[in-house]
Amino acid sequence: MSSSLHLEKVTPDNVEAACLLKVRPDQDGLVKPVAWSLAQAYAAPEVAWPRLIFDGERLVGFVMAFFDVRFDPDEPDDRLRSGLWRLNIAADEQGRGYGRFAVEAVCEEIRRRGQTRTTVTWVPGAHGPEKFYLKLGFRLTGEMSGDQVVGELELGDV
Ligand SMILES: CC(C)(COP(=O)(O)OP(=O)(O)OC[C@H]1O[C@@H](n2cnc3c(N)ncnc32)[C@H](O)[C@@H]1OP(=O)(O)O)[C@@H](O)C(=O)NCCC(=O)NCCS
């Protein structure tokens, strides 16, 4: 994987390029458009952690984590408190390790905040990202969140 991979905050200079990021047309039902996610981040700035994924100067994707500001390490039921909210890798940039990089970066940020588990939900089925998340070590919890399945990753396993 390229050593020039990094995350950047969304800024006035890059926000329009971010809104133009597109997954493949057949994947549109799997994830909200970036502009939608950025509107949600604007509405919940203390919870959302939106970042652009760059390979050198090339914008290749968008990731957004959520952090529950009420997180209490002594609270036993912290399972659905923090994790991946959105992940959009550009259609012609998929399959190059960028998704894995973004998930690992979110896990790192969750660890930095003193938490030990990453949660994600996804549209079930072979056409969705299930194999990707299972490959990265997520396990299905058996729960549903709306019409999406819930996966979690113990950060000791990353
Ligand atoms: C799912 C998605 C984020 C994966 O990103 P990506 O950059 O293409 O994935 P990576 O290249 O980092 O893949 C990491 C590993 O998962 C595997 N993988 C990725 N997608 C896979 C798939 N559909 N089926 C099987 N394996 C898959 C890769 O082969 C790779 O394995 P390796 O490390 O052994 O080579 C990307 O395809 C995407 O944006 N999809 C559309 C939107 C979406 O579904 N987002 C998730 C919403 S919850």
PDB file of C-alpha atoms and ligand atoms in Angstrom:
ATOM      1  CA  MET A   1       0.000   0.000   0.000  1.00  0.00           C
ATOM      2  CA  SER A   2       1.195   3.493  -0.809  1.00  0.00           C
ATOM      3  CA  SER A   3       3.067   5.326   1.964  1.00  0.00           C
ATOM      4  CA  SER A   4       1.542   8.598   0.786  1.00  0.00           C
ATOM      5  CA  LEU A   5      -1.904   7.536   2.009  1.00  0.00           C
ATOM      6  CA  HIS A   6      -3.341   9.950   4.536  1.00  0.00           C
ATOM      7  CA  LEU A   7      -6.543  11.509   5.845  1.00  0.00           C
ATOM      8  CA  GLU A   8      -7.373  15.184   5.586  1.00  0.00           C
ATOM      9  CA  LYS A   9     -10.062  17.295   7.175  1.00  0.00           C
ATOM     10  CA  VAL A  10     -12.750  18.755   4.937  1.00  0.00           C
ATOM     11  CA  THR A  11     -11.851  22.352   4.072  1.00  0.00           C
ATOM     12  CA  PRO A  12     -13.198  25.120   1.800  1.00  0.00           C
ATOM     13  CA  ASP A  13     -10.522  24.076  -0.713  1.00  0.00           C
ATOM     14  CA  ASN A  14     -11.477  20.410  -0.977  1.00  0.00           C
ATOM     15  CA  VAL A  15     -15.200  20.303  -0.110  1.00  0.00           C
ATOM     16  CA  GLU A  16     -16.428  20.538  -3.711  1.00  0.00           C
ATOM     17  CA  ALA A  17     -14.176  17.693  -4.847  1.00  0.00           C
ATOM     18  CA  ALA A  18     -15.452  15.721  -1.847  1.00  0.00           C
ATOM     19  CA  CYS A  19     -19.068  16.231  -2.944  1.00  0.00           C
ATOM     20  CA  LEU A  20     -18.187  14.966  -6.416  1.00  0.00           C
ATOM     21  CA  LEU A  21     -16.870  11.622  -5.092  1.00  0.00           C
ATOM     22  CA  LYS A  22     -18.978   8.783  -6.463  1.00  0.00           C
ATOM     23  CA  VAL A  23     -19.177   5.078  -5.742  1.00  0.00           C
ATOM     24  CA  ARG A  24     -20.212   2.772  -8.587  1.00  0.00           C
ATOM     25  CA  PRO A  25     -23.823   3.378  -9.755  1.00  0.00           C
ATOM     26  CA  ASP A  26     -24.830  -0.143  -8.627  1.00  0.00           C
ATOM     27  CA  GLN A  27     -23.535   0.745  -5.121  1.00  0.00           C
ATOM     28  CA  ASP A  28     -25.647   3.895  -4.687  1.00  0.00           C
ATOM     29  CA  GLY A  29     -28.106   2.126  -2.376  1.00  0.00           C
ATOM     30  CA  LEU A  30     -25.305   1.033  -0.038  1.00  0.00           C
ATOM     31  CA  VAL A  31     -24.098   4.383   1.242  1.00  0.00           C
ATOM     32  CA  LYS A  32     -25.339   7.990   1.361  1.00  0.00           C
ATOM     33  CA  PRO A  33     -23.696  10.543  -0.948  1.00  0.00           C
ATOM     34  CA  VAL A  34     -20.802  12.465   0.612  1.00  0.00           C
ATOM     35  CA  ALA A  35     -22.765  15.745   0.607  1.00  0.00           C
ATOM     36  CA  TRP A  36     -25.494  14.075   2.687  1.00  0.00           C
ATOM     37  CA  SER A  37     -22.913  12.861   5.202  1.00  0.00           C
ATOM     38  CA  LEU A  38     -21.304  16.295   5.395  1.00  0.00           C
ATOM     39  CA  ALA A  39     -24.709  17.835   6.143  1.00  0.00           C
ATOM     40  CA  GLN A  40     -25.140  15.357   8.991  1.00  0.00           C
ATOM     41  CA  ALA A  41     -21.645  16.165  10.229  1.00  0.00           C
ATOM     42  CA  TYR A  42     -22.525  19.861  10.176  1.00  0.00           C
ATOM     43  CA  ALA A  43     -25.616  19.119  12.252  1.00  0.00           C
ATOM     44  CA  ALA A  44     -23.741  16.977  14.793  1.00  0.00           C
ATOM     45  CA  PRO A  45     -20.165  18.307  14.873  1.00  0.00           C
ATOM     46  CA  GLU A  46     -19.365  16.883  18.308  1.00  0.00           C
ATOM     47  CA  VAL A  47     -20.312  13.362  17.211  1.00  0.00           C
ATOM     48  CA  ALA A  48     -19.199  13.150  13.564  1.00  0.00           C
ATOM     49  CA  TRP A  49     -15.589  12.732  12.418  1.00  0.00           C
ATOM     50  CA  PRO A  50     -15.540  13.239   8.624  1.00  0.00           C
ATOM     51  CA  ARG A  51     -12.257  12.807   6.755  1.00  0.00           C
ATOM     52  CA  LEU A  52     -11.108  12.644   3.144  1.00  0.00           C
ATOM     53  CA  ILE A  53      -8.814   9.844   2.038  1.00  0.00           C
ATOM     54  CA  PHE A  54      -5.905  10.974  -0.112  1.00  0.00           C
ATOM     55  CA  ASP A  55      -3.243   8.998  -1.927  1.00  0.00           C
ATOM     56  CA  GLY A  56      -0.647  11.710  -2.367  1.00  0.00           C
ATOM     57  CA  GLU A  57      -2.638  14.560  -3.884  1.00  0.00           C
ATOM     58  CA  ARG A  58      -5.340  12.277  -5.308  1.00  0.00           C
ATOM     59  CA  LEU A  59      -8.679  12.223  -3.494  1.00  0.00           C
ATOM     60  CA  VAL A  60      -9.753   8.563  -3.415  1.00  0.00           C
ATOM     61  CA  GLY A  61     -12.482   8.357  -0.791  1.00  0.00           C
ATOM     62  CA  PHE A  62     -14.423   9.627   2.191  1.00  0.00           C
ATOM     63  CA  VAL A  63     -14.827   8.144   5.650  1.00  0.00           C
ATOM     64  CA  MET A  64     -16.924   9.344   8.565  1.00  0.00           C
ATOM     65  CA  ALA A  65     -16.776   7.956  12.072  1.00  0.00           C
ATOM     66  CA  PHE A  66     -19.161   8.697  14.911  1.00  0.00           C
ATOM     67  CA  PHE A  67     -18.157   9.131  18.516  1.00  0.00           C
ATOM     68  CA  ASP A  68     -20.653   9.229  21.297  1.00  0.00           C
ATOM     69  CA  VAL A  69     -19.566  12.114  23.476  1.00  0.00           C
ATOM     70  CA  ARG A  70     -21.395  10.516  26.392  1.00  0.00           C
ATOM     71  CA  PHE A  71     -19.025   7.534  26.238  1.00  0.00           C
ATOM     72  CA  ASP A  72     -18.165   6.282  29.679  1.00  0.00           C
ATOM     73  CA  PRO A  73     -15.487   3.572  29.928  1.00  0.00           C
ATOM     74  CA  ASP A  74     -17.129   2.301  33.115  1.00  0.00           C
ATOM     75  CA  GLU A  75     -20.434   1.832  31.353  1.00  0.00           C
ATOM     76  CA  PRO A  76     -20.600  -1.844  30.356  1.00  0.00           C
ATOM     77  CA  ASP A  77     -22.967  -1.387  27.409  1.00  0.00           C
ATOM     78  CA  ASP A  78     -20.795   0.796  25.189  1.00  0.00           C
ATOM     79  CA  ARG A  79     -21.198  -1.406  22.114  1.00  0.00           C
ATOM     80  CA  LEU A  80     -23.074   0.890  19.803  1.00  0.00           C
ATOM     81  CA  ARG A  81     -21.308   4.020  20.907  1.00  0.00           C
ATOM     82  CA  SER A  82     -18.520   4.549  18.355  1.00  0.00           C
ATOM     83  CA  GLY A  83     -17.637   3.346  14.923  1.00  0.00           C
ATOM     84  CA  LEU A  84     -17.797   3.756  11.190  1.00  0.00           C
ATOM     85  CA  TRP A  85     -20.698   5.794   9.965  1.00  0.00           C
ATOM     86  CA  ARG A  86     -19.901   6.154   6.248  1.00  0.00           C
ATOM     87  CA  LEU A  87     -17.267   4.847   3.868  1.00  0.00           C
ATOM     88  CA  ASN A  88     -17.233   5.782   0.182  1.00  0.00           C
ATOM     89  CA  ILE A  89     -14.300   4.736  -1.976  1.00  0.00           C
ATOM     90  CA  ALA A  90     -14.412   6.297  -5.465  1.00  0.00           C
ATOM     91  CA  ALA A  91     -15.636   3.890  -8.149  1.00  0.00           C
ATOM     92  CA  ASP A  92     -12.347   3.648 -10.014  1.00  0.00           C
ATOM     93  CA  GLU A  93     -10.221   3.546  -6.830  1.00  0.00           C
ATOM     94  CA  GLN A  94     -11.772   0.463  -5.224  1.00  0.00           C
ATOM     95  CA  GLY A  95      -9.771  -2.709  -4.607  1.00  0.00           C
ATOM     96  CA  ARG A  96      -6.494  -0.909  -3.850  1.00  0.00           C
ATOM     97  CA  GLY A  97      -6.478  -1.026  -0.073  1.00  0.00           C
ATOM     98  CA  TYR A  98      -7.994   2.404   0.521  1.00  0.00           C
ATOM     99  CA  GLY A  99     -11.046   1.052   2.351  1.00  0.00           C
ATOM    100  CA  ARG A 100      -8.848  -0.996   4.664  1.00  0.00           C
ATOM    101  CA  PHE A 101      -6.655   2.039   5.342  1.00  0.00           C
ATOM    102  CA  ALA A 102      -9.705   4.144   6.255  1.00  0.00           C
ATOM    103  CA  VAL A 103     -11.130   1.523   8.624  1.00  0.00           C
ATOM    104  CA  GLU A 104      -7.751   1.171  10.338  1.00  0.00           C
ATOM    105  CA  ALA A 105      -7.507   4.949  10.706  1.00  0.00           C
ATOM    106  CA  VAL A 106     -10.931   5.083  12.351  1.00  0.00           C
ATOM    107  CA  CYS A 107      -9.946   2.238  14.683  1.00  0.00           C
ATOM    108  CA  GLU A 108      -6.818   4.176  15.613  1.00  0.00           C
ATOM    109  CA  GLU A 109      -8.889   7.252  16.450  1.00  0.00           C
ATOM    110  CA  ILE A 110     -11.320   5.186  18.529  1.00  0.00           C
ATOM    111  CA  ARG A 111      -8.372   3.668  20.428  1.00  0.00           C
ATOM    112  CA  ARG A 112      -6.921   7.136  20.957  1.00  0.00           C
ATOM    113  CA  ARG A 113     -10.208   8.063  22.608  1.00  0.00           C
ATOM    114  CA  GLY A 114      -9.870   5.167  25.024  1.00  0.00           C
ATOM    115  CA  GLN A 115     -12.405   2.812  23.489  1.00  0.00           C
ATOM    116  CA  THR A 116     -11.855  -0.812  22.568  1.00  0.00           C
ATOM    117  CA  ARG A 117     -14.491  -1.650  20.008  1.00  0.00           C
ATOM    118  CA  THR A 118     -15.530  -0.410  16.568  1.00  0.00           C
ATOM    119  CA  THR A 119     -19.083  -0.793  15.327  1.00  0.00           C
ATOM    120  CA  VAL A 120     -20.410  -0.594  11.793  1.00  0.00           C
ATOM    121  CA  THR A 121     -23.685  -1.364  10.065  1.00  0.00           C
ATOM    122  CA  TRP A 122     -24.109  -2.416   6.451  1.00  0.00           C
ATOM    123  CA  VAL A 123     -26.710  -3.485   3.919  1.00  0.00           C
ATOM    124  CA  PRO A 124     -26.720  -7.293   4.064  1.00  0.00           C
ATOM    125  CA  GLY A 125     -26.267  -9.426   0.968  1.00  0.00           C
ATOM    126  CA  ALA A 126     -23.634 -10.433  -1.528  1.00  0.00           C
ATOM    127  CA  HIS A 127     -23.770  -7.119  -3.441  1.00  0.00           C
ATOM    128  CA  GLY A 128     -22.903  -5.101  -0.309  1.00  0.00           C
ATOM    129  CA  PRO A 129     -19.689  -4.581   1.656  1.00  0.00           C
ATOM    130  CA  GLU A 130     -20.134  -7.638   3.914  1.00  0.00           C
ATOM    131  CA  LYS A 131     -17.128  -9.583   2.607  1.00  0.00           C
ATOM    132  CA  PHE A 132     -14.971  -6.488   2.971  1.00  0.00           C
ATOM    133  CA  TYR A 133     -15.876  -6.038   6.656  1.00  0.00           C
ATOM    134  CA  LEU A 134     -15.592  -9.752   7.445  1.00  0.00           C
ATOM    135  CA  LYS A 135     -12.166  -9.786   5.788  1.00  0.00           C
ATOM    136  CA  LEU A 136     -11.103  -6.953   8.092  1.00  0.00           C
ATOM    137  CA  GLY A 137     -12.113  -9.013  11.114  1.00  0.00           C
ATOM    138  CA  PHE A 138     -15.571  -7.658  11.911  1.00  0.00           C
ATOM    139  CA  ARG A 139     -18.059 -10.178  13.217  1.00  0.00           C
ATOM    140  CA  LEU A 140     -21.814 -10.047  12.919  1.00  0.00           C
ATOM    141  CA  THR A 141     -23.460  -9.394  16.273  1.00  0.00           C
ATOM    142  CA  GLY A 142     -26.805 -10.821  15.133  1.00  0.00           C
ATOM    143  CA  GLU A 143     -28.494  -7.447  15.695  1.00  0.00           C
ATOM    144  CA  MET A 144     -30.168  -5.229  13.119  1.00  0.00           C
ATOM    145  CA  SER A 145     -30.128  -1.450  12.968  1.00  0.00           C
ATOM    146  CA  GLY A 146     -33.094  -0.619  10.766  1.00  0.00           C
ATOM    147  CA  ASP A 147     -32.567  -2.699   7.622  1.00  0.00           C
ATOM    148  CA  GLN A 148     -28.807  -3.017   8.193  1.00  0.00           C
ATOM    149  CA  VAL A 149     -26.844  -5.698  10.006  1.00  0.00           C
ATOM    150  CA  VAL A 150     -24.510  -4.742  12.844  1.00  0.00           C
ATOM    151  CA  GLY A 151     -20.848  -5.719  12.837  1.00  0.00           C
ATOM    152  CA  GLU A 152     -18.226  -5.122  15.484  1.00  0.00           C
ATOM    153  CA  LEU A 153     -14.482  -5.415  15.803  1.00  0.00           C
ATOM    154  CA  GLU A 154     -12.577  -5.779  19.039  1.00  0.00           C
ATOM    155  CA  LEU A 155      -9.626  -3.445  18.611  1.00  0.00           C
ATOM    156  CA  GLY A 156      -7.227  -5.877  20.188  1.00  0.00           C
ATOM    157  CA  ASP A 157      -7.767  -7.939  17.044  1.00  0.00           C
ATOM    158  CA  VAL A 158      -6.672  -5.272  14.532  1.00  0.00           C
TER     159      VAL A 158
HETATM  160  C1  LIG B   1     -16.732  -1.557   0.511  1.00  0.00           C
HETATM  161  C2  LIG B   1     -15.604  -0.588   0.145  1.00  0.00           C
HETATM  162  C3  LIG B   1     -15.518   0.517   1.180  1.00  0.00           C
HETATM  163  C4  LIG B   1     -14.282  -1.365   0.122  1.00  0.00           C
HETATM  164  O1  LIG B   1     -13.205  -0.479  -0.141  1.00  0.00           O
HETATM  165  P1  LIG B   1     -11.967  -0.927  -1.051  1.00  0.00           P
HETATM  166  O2  LIG B   1     -10.963   0.164  -1.022  1.00  0.00           O
HETATM  167  O3  LIG B   1     -12.468  -1.329  -2.391  1.00  0.00           O
HETATM  168  O4  LIG B   1     -11.443  -2.235  -0.286  1.00  0.00           O
HETATM  169  P2  LIG B   1      -9.909  -2.671  -0.041  1.00  0.00           P
HETATM  170  O5  LIG B   1      -9.193  -2.613  -1.353  1.00  0.00           O
HETATM  171  O6  LIG B   1      -9.325  -1.890   1.086  1.00  0.00           O
HETATM  172  O7  LIG B   1     -10.130  -4.191   0.387  1.00  0.00           O
HETATM  173  C5  LIG B   1      -9.658  -4.748   1.623  1.00  0.00           C
HETATM  174  C6  LIG B   1      -9.823  -6.244   1.549  1.00  0.00           C
HETATM  175  O8  LIG B   1     -11.214  -6.566   1.421  1.00  0.00           O
HETATM  176  C7  LIG B   1     -11.433  -7.337   0.254  1.00  0.00           C
HETATM  177  N1  LIG B   1     -12.678  -6.911  -0.373  1.00  0.00           N
HETATM  178  C8  LIG B   1     -13.083  -5.636  -0.604  1.00  0.00           C
HETATM  179  N2  LIG B   1     -14.312  -5.637  -1.187  1.00  0.00           N
HETATM  180  C9  LIG B   1     -14.648  -6.936  -1.327  1.00  0.00           C
HETATM  181  C10 LIG B   1     -15.784  -7.606  -1.879  1.00  0.00           C
HETATM  182  N3  LIG B   1     -16.829  -6.905  -2.384  1.00  0.00           N
HETATM  183  N4  LIG B   1     -15.816  -8.957  -1.883  1.00  0.00           N
HETATM  184  C11 LIG B   1     -14.777  -9.670  -1.365  1.00  0.00           C
HETATM  185  N5  LIG B   1     -13.674  -9.100  -0.823  1.00  0.00           N
HETATM  186  C12 LIG B   1     -13.616  -7.750  -0.814  1.00  0.00           C
HETATM  187  C13 LIG B   1     -10.270  -7.013  -0.663  1.00  0.00           C
HETATM  188  O9  LIG B   1     -10.031  -8.081  -1.578  1.00  0.00           O
HETATM  189  C14 LIG B   1      -9.139  -6.841   0.320  1.00  0.00           C
HETATM  190  O10 LIG B   1      -8.619  -8.088   0.706  1.00  0.00           O
HETATM  191  P3  LIG B   1      -7.008  -8.274   0.812  1.00  0.00           P
HETATM  192  O11 LIG B   1      -6.528  -7.271   1.840  1.00  0.00           O
HETATM  193  O12 LIG B   1      -6.846  -9.689   1.218  1.00  0.00           O
HETATM  194  O13 LIG B   1      -6.479  -7.972  -0.540  1.00  0.00           O
HETATM  195  C15 LIG B   1     -15.801   0.046  -1.278  1.00  0.00           C
HETATM  196  O14 LIG B   1     -15.984  -1.015  -2.196  1.00  0.00           O
HETATM  197  C16 LIG B   1     -16.999   0.963  -1.373  1.00  0.00           C
HETATM  198  O15 LIG B   1     -16.863   2.194  -1.225  1.00  0.00           O
HETATM  199  N6  LIG B   1     -18.200   0.391  -1.673  1.00  0.00           N
HETATM  200  C17 LIG B   1     -19.413   1.151  -1.898  1.00  0.00           C
HETATM  201  C18 LIG B   1     -19.951   1.800  -0.647  1.00  0.00           C
HETATM  202  C19 LIG B   1     -20.084   0.876   0.549  1.00  0.00           C
HETATM  203  O16 LIG B   1     -20.605  -0.221   0.484  1.00  0.00           O
HETATM  204  N7  LIG B   1     -19.591   1.390   1.681  1.00  0.00           N
HETATM  205  C20 LIG B   1     -19.698   0.737   2.951  1.00  0.00           C
HETATM  206  C21 LIG B   1     -20.920   1.239   3.622  1.00  0.00           C
HETATM  207  S1  LIG B   1     -21.152   0.492   5.209  1.00  0.00           S
END
